[in-house]
Short mmCIF file of C-alpha atoms in Angstrom, two decimals:
data_model
loop_
_atom_site.label_atom_id
_atom_site.label_comp_id
_atom_site.label_asym_id
_atom_site.label_seq_id
_atom_site.Cartn_x
_atom_site.Cartn_y
_atom_site.Cartn_z
CA MET A 9 47.36 143.54 101.84
CA PRO A 10 49.88 145.60 103.75
CA THR A 11 53.03 147.17 101.29
CA THR A 12 56.85 147.57 103.35
CA CYS A 13 58.74 150.14 101.88
CA PRO A 14 62.41 148.80 101.03
CA ALA A 15 65.17 148.80 103.32
CA THR A 16 67.35 152.02 103.00
CA ILE A 17 71.35 151.48 102.05
CA SER A 18 72.36 152.57 105.56
CA GLU A 19 69.93 149.93 106.98
CA LEU A 20 71.35 147.05 104.91
CA VAL A 21 74.70 147.84 105.73
CA THR A 22 73.65 148.13 109.37
CA THR A 23 72.31 144.20 109.03
CA ALA A 24 74.99 143.38 106.80
CA ALA A 25 77.46 144.41 109.87
CA GLU A 26 75.81 142.53 112.81
CA THR A 27 77.87 139.46 111.76
CA ALA A 28 81.06 139.91 111.85
CA ALA A 29 83.31 137.10 111.66
CA PRO A 30 84.41 136.18 114.51
CA PRO A 31 88.11 136.61 115.93
CA GLY A 32 90.95 133.91 115.69
CA ARG A 33 89.57 131.76 113.11
CA ASP A 34 91.98 130.11 110.44
CA LEU A 35 92.66 132.15 107.41
CA ARG A 36 90.84 129.27 105.72
CA HIS A 37 87.63 129.78 107.37
CA TYR A 38 87.21 133.54 106.92
CA ILE A 39 87.98 132.58 102.38
CA ARG A 40 84.81 130.29 102.73
CA VAL A 41 82.54 131.85 104.36
CA ALA A 42 83.31 134.77 102.05
CA GLY A 43 82.71 132.45 99.35
CA SER A 44 79.33 130.81 100.82
CA HIS A 45 78.11 134.93 101.34
CA ARG A 46 79.03 135.62 97.66
CA ARG A 47 77.54 132.47 96.34
CA THR A 48 74.32 133.17 98.29
CA GLY A 49 74.35 137.00 96.71
CA ALA A 50 74.96 135.68 93.35
CA ALA A 51 71.70 133.36 94.25
CA SER A 52 69.39 136.32 95.51
CA VAL A 53 69.80 138.22 92.66
CA GLY A 54 67.01 138.43 90.74
CA LEU A 55 64.68 137.41 93.77
CA GLU A 56 65.79 138.91 96.43
CA MET A 57 67.87 142.32 95.74
CA GLU A 58 67.96 143.60 99.47
CA ARG A 59 69.74 139.95 100.87
CA ALA A 60 71.95 139.64 97.93
CA PHE A 61 73.07 143.73 99.16
CA ILE A 62 73.75 142.02 102.61
CA GLU A 63 75.52 138.89 101.20
CA TYR A 64 77.67 141.05 98.86
CA ALA A 65 78.69 143.80 101.49
CA ARG A 66 79.14 140.62 104.12
CA ALA A 67 81.92 138.40 101.47
CA ALA A 68 83.64 142.12 101.22
CA THR A 69 83.99 143.51 104.34
CA LEU A 70 85.71 139.80 104.83
CA ILE A 71 87.76 140.00 101.17
CA VAL A 72 88.88 143.84 101.96
CA GLU A 73 89.30 144.41 105.40
CA THR A 74 89.15 140.76 107.70
CA ILE A 75 91.56 138.33 105.38
CA PRO A 76 94.50 140.47 104.60
CA THR A 77 94.82 141.15 107.65
CA HIS A 78 95.05 137.90 108.94
CA ARG A 79 98.27 136.28 110.60
CA ASP A 80 98.37 133.85 108.31
CA TYR A 81 98.01 135.92 104.82
CA GLN A 82 100.83 136.19 103.40
CA GLY A 83 102.05 132.51 104.29
CA GLY A 84 99.45 130.28 104.40
CA LEU A 85 97.99 130.34 101.27
CA SER A 86 98.34 128.54 98.00
CA THR A 87 99.60 130.00 94.77
CA GLU A 88 95.81 128.69 93.27
CA GLN A 89 94.56 130.37 96.63
CA LYS A 90 96.83 133.96 96.63
CA ARG A 91 95.82 133.67 92.59
CA ASN A 92 92.09 133.57 93.23
CA LEU A 93 92.13 135.89 95.96
CA LYS A 94 93.88 138.23 93.38
CA ALA A 95 91.32 137.73 90.90
CA VAL A 96 88.11 139.12 93.20
CA GLY A 97 90.28 142.03 94.59
CA LEU A 98 93.03 141.82 96.79
CA PRO A 99 95.64 143.48 96.77
CA PRO A 100 98.48 141.36 95.79
CA LEU A 101 100.60 139.14 97.98
CA SER A 102 104.32 139.49 98.76
CA ARG A 103 106.82 138.11 100.42
#
């Protein structure tokens, strides 16, 4: 049975970046997708570490790059959503 080498960090980052968030979607869509990637990453830890890395990288990209630059980021979220986003590392929301 042939063995395969684990992917390099560079290869994993490239794979994670291949499914960039489509522009123009609703802010809540990006939040849901980021949550889905985070949950999939958590479920993959201990089973398939490469998949976990890719899913966490996709979630992080949405949380750090896509969501804060969205047109509705400042005014389109409830107090609870703002608190939840802050808990996962987004900068504080200001009006």
